[in-house]
CSV table of C-alpha atoms in Angstrom, one decimal:
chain,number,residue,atom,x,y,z
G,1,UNK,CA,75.4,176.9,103.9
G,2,UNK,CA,76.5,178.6,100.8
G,3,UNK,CA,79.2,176.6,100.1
G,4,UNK,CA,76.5,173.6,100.5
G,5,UNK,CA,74.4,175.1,97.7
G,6,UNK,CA,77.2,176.2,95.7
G,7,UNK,CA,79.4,173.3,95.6
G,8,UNK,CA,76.6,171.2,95.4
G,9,UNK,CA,77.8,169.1,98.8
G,10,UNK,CA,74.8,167.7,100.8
G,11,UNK,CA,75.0,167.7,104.3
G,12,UNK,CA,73.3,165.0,106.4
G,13,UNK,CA,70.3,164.3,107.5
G,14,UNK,CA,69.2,166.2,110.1
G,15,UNK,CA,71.1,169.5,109.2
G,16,UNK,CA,68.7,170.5,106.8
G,17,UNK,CA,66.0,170.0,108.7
G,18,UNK,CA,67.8,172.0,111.8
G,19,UNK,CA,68.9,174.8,109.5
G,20,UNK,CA,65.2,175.1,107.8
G,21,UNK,CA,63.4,175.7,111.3
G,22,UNK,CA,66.2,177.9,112.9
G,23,UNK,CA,65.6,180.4,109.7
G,24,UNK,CA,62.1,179.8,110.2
G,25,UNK,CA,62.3,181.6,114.0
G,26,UNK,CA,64.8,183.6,113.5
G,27,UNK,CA,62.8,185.4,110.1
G,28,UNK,CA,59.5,184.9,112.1
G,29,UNK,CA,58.1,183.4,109.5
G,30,UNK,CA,54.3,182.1,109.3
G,31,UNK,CA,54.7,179.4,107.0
G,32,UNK,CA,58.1,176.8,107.9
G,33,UNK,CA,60.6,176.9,105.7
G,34,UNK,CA,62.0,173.4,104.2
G,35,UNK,CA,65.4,172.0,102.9
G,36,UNK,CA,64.1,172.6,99.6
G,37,UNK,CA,63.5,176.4,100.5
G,38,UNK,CA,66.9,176.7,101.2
G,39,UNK,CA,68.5,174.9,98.0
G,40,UNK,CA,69.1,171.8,99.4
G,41,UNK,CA,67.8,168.6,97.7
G,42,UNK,CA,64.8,166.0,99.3
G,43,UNK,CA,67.0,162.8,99.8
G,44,UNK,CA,67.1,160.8,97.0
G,45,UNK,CA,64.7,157.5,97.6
G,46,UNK,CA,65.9,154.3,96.4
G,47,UNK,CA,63.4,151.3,95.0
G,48,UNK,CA,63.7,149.3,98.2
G,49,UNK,CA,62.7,153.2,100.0
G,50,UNK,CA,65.9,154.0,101.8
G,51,UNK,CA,68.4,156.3,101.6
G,52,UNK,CA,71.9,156.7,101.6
G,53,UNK,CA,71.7,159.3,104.0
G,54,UNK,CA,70.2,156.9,106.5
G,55,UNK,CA,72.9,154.9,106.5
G,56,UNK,CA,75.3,157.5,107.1
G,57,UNK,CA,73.5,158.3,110.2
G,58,UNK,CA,73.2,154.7,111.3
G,59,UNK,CA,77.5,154.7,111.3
G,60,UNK,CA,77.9,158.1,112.6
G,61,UNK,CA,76.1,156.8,115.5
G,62,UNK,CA,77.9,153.9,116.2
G,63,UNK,CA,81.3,156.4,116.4
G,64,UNK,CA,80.0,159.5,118.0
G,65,UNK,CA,82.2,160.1,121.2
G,66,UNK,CA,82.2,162.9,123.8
G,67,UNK,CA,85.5,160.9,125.1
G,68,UNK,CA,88.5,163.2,125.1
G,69,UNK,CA,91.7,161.9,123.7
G,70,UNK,CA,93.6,160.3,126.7
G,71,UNK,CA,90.5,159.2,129.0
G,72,UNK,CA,90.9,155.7,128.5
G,73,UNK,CA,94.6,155.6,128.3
G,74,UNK,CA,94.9,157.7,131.5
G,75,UNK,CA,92.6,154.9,133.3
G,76,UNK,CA,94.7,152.0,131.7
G,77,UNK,CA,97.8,153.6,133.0
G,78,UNK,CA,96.4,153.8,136.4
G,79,UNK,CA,95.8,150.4,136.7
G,80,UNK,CA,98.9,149.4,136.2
G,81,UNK,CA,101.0,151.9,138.3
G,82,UNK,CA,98.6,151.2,141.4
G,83,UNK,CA,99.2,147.4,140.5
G,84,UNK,CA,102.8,147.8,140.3
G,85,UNK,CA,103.0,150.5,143.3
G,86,UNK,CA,101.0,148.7,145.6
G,87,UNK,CA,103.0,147.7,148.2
G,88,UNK,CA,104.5,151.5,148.5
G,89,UNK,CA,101.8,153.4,149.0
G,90,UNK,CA,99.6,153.7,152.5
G,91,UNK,CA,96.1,152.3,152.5
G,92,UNK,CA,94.6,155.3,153.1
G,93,UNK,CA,96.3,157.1,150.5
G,94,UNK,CA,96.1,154.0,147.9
G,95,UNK,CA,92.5,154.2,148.9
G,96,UNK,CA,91.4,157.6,148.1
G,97,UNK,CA,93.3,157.7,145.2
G,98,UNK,CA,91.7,154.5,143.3
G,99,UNK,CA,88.4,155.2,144.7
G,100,UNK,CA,88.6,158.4,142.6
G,101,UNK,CA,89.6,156.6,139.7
G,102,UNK,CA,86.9,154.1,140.0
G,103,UNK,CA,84.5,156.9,140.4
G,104,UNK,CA,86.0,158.9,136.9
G,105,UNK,CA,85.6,155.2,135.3
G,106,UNK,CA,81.7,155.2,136.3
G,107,UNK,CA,81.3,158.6,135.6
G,108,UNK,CA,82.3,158.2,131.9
G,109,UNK,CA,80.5,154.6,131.5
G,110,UNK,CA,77.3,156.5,132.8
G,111,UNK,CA,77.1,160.3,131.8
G,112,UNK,CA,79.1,160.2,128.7
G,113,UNK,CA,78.4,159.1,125.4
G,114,UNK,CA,81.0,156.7,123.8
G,115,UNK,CA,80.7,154.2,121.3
G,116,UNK,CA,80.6,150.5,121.6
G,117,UNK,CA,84.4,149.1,121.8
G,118,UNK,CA,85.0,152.5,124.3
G,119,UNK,CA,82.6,151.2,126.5
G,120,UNK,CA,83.3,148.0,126.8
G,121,UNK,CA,87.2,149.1,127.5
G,122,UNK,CA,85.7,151.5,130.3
G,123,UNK,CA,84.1,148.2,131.6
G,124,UNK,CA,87.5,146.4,131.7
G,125,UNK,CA,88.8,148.9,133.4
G,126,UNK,CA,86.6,149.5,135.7
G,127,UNK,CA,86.2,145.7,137.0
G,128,UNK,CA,90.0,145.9,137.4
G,129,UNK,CA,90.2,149.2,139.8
G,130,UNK,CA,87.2,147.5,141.7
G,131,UNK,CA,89.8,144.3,141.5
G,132,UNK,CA,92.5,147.1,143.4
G,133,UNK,CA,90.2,148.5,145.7
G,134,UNK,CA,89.0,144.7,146.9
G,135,UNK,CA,92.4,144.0,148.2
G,136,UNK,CA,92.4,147.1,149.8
G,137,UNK,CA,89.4,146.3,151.0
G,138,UNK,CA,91.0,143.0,152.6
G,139,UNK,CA,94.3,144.8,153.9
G,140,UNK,CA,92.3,146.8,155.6
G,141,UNK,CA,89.9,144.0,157.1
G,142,UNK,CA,86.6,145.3,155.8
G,143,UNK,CA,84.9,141.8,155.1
G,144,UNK,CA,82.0,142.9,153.7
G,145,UNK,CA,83.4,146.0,151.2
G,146,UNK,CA,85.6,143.2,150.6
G,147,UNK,CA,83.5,140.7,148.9
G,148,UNK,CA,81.1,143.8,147.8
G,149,UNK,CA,83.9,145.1,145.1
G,150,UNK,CA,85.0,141.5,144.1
G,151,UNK,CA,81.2,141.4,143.2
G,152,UNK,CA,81.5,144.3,140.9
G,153,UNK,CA,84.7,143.5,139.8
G,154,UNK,CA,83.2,140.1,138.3
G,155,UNK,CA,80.0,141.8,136.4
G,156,UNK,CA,82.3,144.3,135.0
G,157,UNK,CA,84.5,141.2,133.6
G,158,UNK,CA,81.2,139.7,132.3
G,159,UNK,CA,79.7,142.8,130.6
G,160,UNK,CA,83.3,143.9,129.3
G,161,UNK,CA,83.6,140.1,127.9
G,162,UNK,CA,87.2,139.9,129.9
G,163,UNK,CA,87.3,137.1,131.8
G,164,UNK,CA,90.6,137.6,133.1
G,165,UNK,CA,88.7,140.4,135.2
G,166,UNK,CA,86.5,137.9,136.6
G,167,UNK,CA,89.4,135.6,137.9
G,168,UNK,CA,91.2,138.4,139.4
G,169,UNK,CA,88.7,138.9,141.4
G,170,UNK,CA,88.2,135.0,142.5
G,171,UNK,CA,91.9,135.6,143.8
G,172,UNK,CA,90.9,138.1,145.8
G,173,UNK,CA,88.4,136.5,147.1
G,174,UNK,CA,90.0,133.6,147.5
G,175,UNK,CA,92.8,134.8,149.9
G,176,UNK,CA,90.0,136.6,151.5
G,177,UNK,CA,88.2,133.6,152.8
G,178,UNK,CA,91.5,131.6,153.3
G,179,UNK,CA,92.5,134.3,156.1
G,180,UNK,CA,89.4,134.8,157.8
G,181,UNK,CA,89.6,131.1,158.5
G,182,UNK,CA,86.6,130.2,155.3
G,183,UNK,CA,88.9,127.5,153.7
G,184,UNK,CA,86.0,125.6,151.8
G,185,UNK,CA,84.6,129.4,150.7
G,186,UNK,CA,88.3,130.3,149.3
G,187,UNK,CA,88.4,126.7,147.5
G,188,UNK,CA,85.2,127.5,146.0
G,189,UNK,CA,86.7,130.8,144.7
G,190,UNK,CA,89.6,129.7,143.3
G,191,UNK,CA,87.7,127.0,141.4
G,192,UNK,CA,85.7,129.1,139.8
G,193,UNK,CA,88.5,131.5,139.2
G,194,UNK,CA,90.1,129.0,137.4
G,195,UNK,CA,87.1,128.2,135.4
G,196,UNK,CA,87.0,131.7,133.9
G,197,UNK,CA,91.0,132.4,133.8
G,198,UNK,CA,91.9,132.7,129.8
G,199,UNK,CA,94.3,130.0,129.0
G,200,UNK,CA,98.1,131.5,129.1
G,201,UNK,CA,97.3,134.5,131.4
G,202,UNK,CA,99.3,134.7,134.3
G,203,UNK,CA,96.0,134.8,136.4
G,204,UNK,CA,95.5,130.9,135.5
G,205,UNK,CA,98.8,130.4,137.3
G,206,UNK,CA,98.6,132.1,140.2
G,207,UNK,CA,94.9,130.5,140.5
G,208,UNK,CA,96.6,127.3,140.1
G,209,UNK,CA,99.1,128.0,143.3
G,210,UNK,CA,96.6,129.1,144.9
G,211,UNK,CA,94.3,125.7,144.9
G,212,UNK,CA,97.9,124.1,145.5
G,213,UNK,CA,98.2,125.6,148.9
G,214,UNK,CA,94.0,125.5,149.6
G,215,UNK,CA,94.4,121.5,149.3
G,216,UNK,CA,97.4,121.9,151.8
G,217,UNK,CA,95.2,123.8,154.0
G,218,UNK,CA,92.5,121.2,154.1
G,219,UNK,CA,95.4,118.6,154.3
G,220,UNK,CA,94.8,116.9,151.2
G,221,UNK,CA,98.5,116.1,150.5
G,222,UNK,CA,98.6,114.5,147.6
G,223,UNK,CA,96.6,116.9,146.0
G,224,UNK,CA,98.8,119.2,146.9
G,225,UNK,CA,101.6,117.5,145.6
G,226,UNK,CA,100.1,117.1,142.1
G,227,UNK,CA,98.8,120.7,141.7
G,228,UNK,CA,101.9,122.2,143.0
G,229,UNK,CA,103.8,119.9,140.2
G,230,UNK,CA,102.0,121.5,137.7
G,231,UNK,CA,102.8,125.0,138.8
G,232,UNK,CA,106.8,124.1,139.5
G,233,UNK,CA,106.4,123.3,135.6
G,234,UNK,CA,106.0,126.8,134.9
G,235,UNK,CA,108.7,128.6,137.4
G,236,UNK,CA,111.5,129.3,135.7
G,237,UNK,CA,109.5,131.6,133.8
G,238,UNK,CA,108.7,133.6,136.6
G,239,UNK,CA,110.4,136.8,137.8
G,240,UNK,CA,112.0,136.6,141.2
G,241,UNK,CA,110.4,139.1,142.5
G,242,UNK,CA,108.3,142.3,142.1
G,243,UNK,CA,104.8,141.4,140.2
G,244,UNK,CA,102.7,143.1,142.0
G,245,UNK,CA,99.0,142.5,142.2
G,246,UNK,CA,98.1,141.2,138.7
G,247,UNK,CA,101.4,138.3,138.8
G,248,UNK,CA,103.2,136.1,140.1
G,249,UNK,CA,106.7,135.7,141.1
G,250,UNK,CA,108.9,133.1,142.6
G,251,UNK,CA,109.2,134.6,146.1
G,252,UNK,CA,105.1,134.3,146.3
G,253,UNK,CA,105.7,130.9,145.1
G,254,UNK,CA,108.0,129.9,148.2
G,255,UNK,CA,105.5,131.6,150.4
G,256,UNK,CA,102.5,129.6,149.3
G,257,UNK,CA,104.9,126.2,149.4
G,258,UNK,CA,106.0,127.5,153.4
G,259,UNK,CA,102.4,127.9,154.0
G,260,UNK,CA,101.7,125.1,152.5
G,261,UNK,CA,104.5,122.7,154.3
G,262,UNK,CA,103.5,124.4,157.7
G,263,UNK,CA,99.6,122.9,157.4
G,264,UNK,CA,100.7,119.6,156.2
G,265,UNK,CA,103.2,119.5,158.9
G,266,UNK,CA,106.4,119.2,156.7
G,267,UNK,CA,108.2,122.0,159.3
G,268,UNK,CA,111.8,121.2,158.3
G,269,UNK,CA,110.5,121.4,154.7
G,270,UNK,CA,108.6,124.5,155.6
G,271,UNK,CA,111.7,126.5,157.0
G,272,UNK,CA,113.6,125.9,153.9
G,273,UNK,CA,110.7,127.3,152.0
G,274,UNK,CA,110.5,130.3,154.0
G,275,UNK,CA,113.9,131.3,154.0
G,276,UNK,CA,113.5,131.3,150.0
G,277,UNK,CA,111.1,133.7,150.2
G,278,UNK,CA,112.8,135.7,152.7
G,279,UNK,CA,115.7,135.9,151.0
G,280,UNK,CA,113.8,136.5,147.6
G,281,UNK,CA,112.2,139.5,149.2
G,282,UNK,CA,115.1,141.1,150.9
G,283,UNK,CA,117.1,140.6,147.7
G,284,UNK,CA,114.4,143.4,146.2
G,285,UNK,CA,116.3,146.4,144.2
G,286,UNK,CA,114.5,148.3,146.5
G,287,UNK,CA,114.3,147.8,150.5
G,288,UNK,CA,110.8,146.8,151.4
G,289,UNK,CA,108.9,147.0,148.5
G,290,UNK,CA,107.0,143.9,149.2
G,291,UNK,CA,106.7,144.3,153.3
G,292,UNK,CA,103.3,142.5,153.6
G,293,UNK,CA,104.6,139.4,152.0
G,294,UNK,CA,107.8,139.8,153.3
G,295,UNK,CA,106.1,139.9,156.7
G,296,UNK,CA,104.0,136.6,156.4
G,297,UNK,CA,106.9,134.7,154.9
G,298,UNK,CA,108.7,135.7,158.4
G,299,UNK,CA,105.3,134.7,160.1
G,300,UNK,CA,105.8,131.5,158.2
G,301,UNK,CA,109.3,130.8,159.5
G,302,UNK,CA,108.6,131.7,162.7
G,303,UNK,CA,105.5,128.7,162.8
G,304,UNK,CA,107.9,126.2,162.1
G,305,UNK,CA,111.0,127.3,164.2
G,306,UNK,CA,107.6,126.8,167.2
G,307,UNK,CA,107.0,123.6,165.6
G,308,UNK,CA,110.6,122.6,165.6
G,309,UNK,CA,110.6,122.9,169.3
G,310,UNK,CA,113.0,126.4,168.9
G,311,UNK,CA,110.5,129.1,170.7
G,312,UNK,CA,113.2,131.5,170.8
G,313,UNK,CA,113.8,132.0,167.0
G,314,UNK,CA,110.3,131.8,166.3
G,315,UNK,CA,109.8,134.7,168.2
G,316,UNK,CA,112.9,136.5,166.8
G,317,UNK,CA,111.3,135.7,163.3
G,318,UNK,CA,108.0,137.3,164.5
G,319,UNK,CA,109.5,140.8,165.7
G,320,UNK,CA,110.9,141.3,162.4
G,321,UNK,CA,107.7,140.6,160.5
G,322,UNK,CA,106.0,143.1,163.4
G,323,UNK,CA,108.7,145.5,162.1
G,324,UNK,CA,108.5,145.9,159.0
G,325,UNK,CA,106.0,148.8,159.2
G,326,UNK,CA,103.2,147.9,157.5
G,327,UNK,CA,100.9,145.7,159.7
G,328,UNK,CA,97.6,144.9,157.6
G,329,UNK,CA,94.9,141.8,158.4
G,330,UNK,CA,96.5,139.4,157.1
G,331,UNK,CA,99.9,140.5,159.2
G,332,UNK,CA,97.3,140.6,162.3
G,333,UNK,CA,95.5,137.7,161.8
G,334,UNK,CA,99.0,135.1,161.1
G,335,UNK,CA,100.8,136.7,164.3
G,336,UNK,CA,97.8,136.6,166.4
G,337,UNK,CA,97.9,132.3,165.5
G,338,UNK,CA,101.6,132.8,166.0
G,339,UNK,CA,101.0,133.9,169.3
G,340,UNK,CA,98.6,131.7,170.2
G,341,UNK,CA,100.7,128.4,169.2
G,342,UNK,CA,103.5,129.7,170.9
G,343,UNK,CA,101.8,130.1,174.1
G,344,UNK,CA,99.8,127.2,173.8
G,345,UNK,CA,103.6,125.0,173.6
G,346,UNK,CA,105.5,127.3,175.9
G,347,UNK,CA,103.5,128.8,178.7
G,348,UNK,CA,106.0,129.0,180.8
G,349,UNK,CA,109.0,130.6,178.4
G,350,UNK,CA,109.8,134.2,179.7
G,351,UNK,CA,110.5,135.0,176.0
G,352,UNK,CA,106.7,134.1,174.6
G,353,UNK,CA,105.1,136.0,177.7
G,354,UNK,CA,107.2,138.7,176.6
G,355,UNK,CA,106.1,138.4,172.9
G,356,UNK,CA,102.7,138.5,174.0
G,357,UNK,CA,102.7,141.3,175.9
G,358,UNK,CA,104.2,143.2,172.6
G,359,UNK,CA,102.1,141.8,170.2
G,360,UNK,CA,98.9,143.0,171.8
G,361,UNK,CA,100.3,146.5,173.0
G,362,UNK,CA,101.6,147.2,169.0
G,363,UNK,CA,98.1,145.5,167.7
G,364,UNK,CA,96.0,148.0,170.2
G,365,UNK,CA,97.9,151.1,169.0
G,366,UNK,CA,96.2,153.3,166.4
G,367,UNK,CA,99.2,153.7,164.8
G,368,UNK,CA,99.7,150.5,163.8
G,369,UNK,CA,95.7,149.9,162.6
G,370,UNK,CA,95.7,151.4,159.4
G,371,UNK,CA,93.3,154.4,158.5
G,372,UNK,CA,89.7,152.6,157.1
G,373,UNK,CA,88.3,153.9,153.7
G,374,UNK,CA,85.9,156.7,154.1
């Protein structure tokens, strides 16, 4: 306080005032001390009846902070190793460990003071870890946790102003639906995924591929035809391989176009998509870092060899998919229609009995059912 008086610097409103009644309690005084008591001067009153010092207060509020260096960085981080690392981790594991960070994320939006623009990035963040944890969510088969996170994921987008949060989530959503058989429900989410997605963000083309292969699905060919067009336009920009959650690459590209070929009926067409994929995936620096989509592009292959009228590599295609160690619902739900086509065509083919008989003993064992979030 000395050097206050002394140097005659003024400290802000309400130091005084705090130093004046500490003084006060501490001397046990009767009558209150004031700023004046202790040397400092009142605040100078302007003719419109501000002051300066009210001012000051109004922008040391809009920057006081109790964030620590690092907290929002750390959580940006995050986001993009579990989006990279996806495919590497188990659920369970890649549950707990985003759960927590979604929960650190709410815990600093809610008990800790931060300014403005840090809030806002906490919101961003916060929608995309909820983005993470929906497609957990959907590996794992939980419908309704599922659609409950893409929910949250899409007011954080709005709150945080970053709409690219909000389409992320329609794409979760929007594979979702298609899987569980809701092709009209995973239209509607891509649409209005597409209505949100910033203009140049990746998100806006995989949204695109996405309503390519939904007009496929509800056999709307040259619809199909037109949107794909428009996404071909853009794919020699895209990486082989690799983009995790928040891209897309050319081997996801095939496997929408299989998928796509195989509901439309173009088999031949489809099989040559497939093996694109395949190929694209097993091509990976590392082995089976993609297995889920590696495993539904097999799934893919092996519709159209049943199709084709060749049972036997169909089912060949459909063990290694089974194989690949990483069986989540969308594995289940494509080899479980696998199954059924096959049987439905070849009743009598020891080879589909056979495949059968495997697919429901590996689908019945825990092992294979992975570990639900808690």
């Amino acid at each position: 306080m000395g050097h206050w008086i002394n140097d005659g610097g003024r400290p802000q409103d309400p130091i005084p005032r705090y130093l004046a009644a500490i003084l006060t309690k501490a001397l046990c005084l009767t009558n209150p001390l004031t700023p004046a008591d202790l040397g400092f001067k009142e605040p100078v009153l302007t003719q419109l009846g501000a002051t300066p010092e009210e001012a000051h207060a109004y922008a040391l509020t809009a920057t006081t902070t109790d964030l620590r260096p690092g907290d929002i960085e750390d959580l940006d981080l995050v986001v993009h190793q579990f989006g990279a690392l996806y495919s590497t981790k188990a659920l369970g594991e890649l549950w707990g460990e985003v759960d927590r960070c979604r929960k650190r994320a709410h815990s600093l939006l809610t008990h800790h003071r931060h300014t403005l623009r840090e809030g806002r990035e906490l919101t961003r963040l916060a929608g995309m870890l909820s983005v993470i944890l929906a497609w957990i969510a959907h590996d794992l088969g939980e419908d309704e946790l599922t659609r409950a996170y893409c929910d949250d994921a899409w007011a954080q987008g709005i709150e945080a102003e970053a709409l690219d949060v909000c389409a992320w989530s329609e794409d979760v959503r929007c594979t979702h639906a298609l899987y569980a058989g809701r092709p009209y429900d995973a239209l509607a989410a891509a649409t209005r995924g597409l209505s949100v997605a910033p203009a140049g963000n990746r998100v806006a083309l995989r949204l695109t591929a996405q309503l390519a292969r939904l007009n496929a699905r509800l056999k709307n060919r040259s619809a199909f035809t037109d949107v794909m067009a428009q996404v071909r336009t853009h794919s020699d920009r895209l990486p082989l391989h690799r983009s995790g959650l928040f891209d897309l690459d050319a081997a996801v590209l095939a496997s929408y176009e299989a998928s796509s070929l195989i509901w439309l009926g173009d088999h031949r067409e489809a099989v040559v998509a497939a093996e694109v994929a395949i190929g694209h995936y097993r091509a990976m620096p590392q082995p089976q870092l993609a297995p889920t989509r590696l495993a539904i592009a097999q799934l893919d292959l092996a519709l159209a060899h049943t199709a084709l009228g060749i049972p036997e590599q169909a089912v060949s295609a459909a063990r290694e998919a089974l194989g690949g160690g990483r069986i989540v619902d969308s594995v289940r739900r494509r080899s479980e229609h696998l199954e059924y086509r096959l049987r439905l065509r070849y009743p009598e083919l020891r080879a589909v009995r056979d495949f059968g008989e495997e697919l429901r003993d590996q689908l019945s064992r825990d092992v294979l059912a992975p570990p639900r979030p808690a």
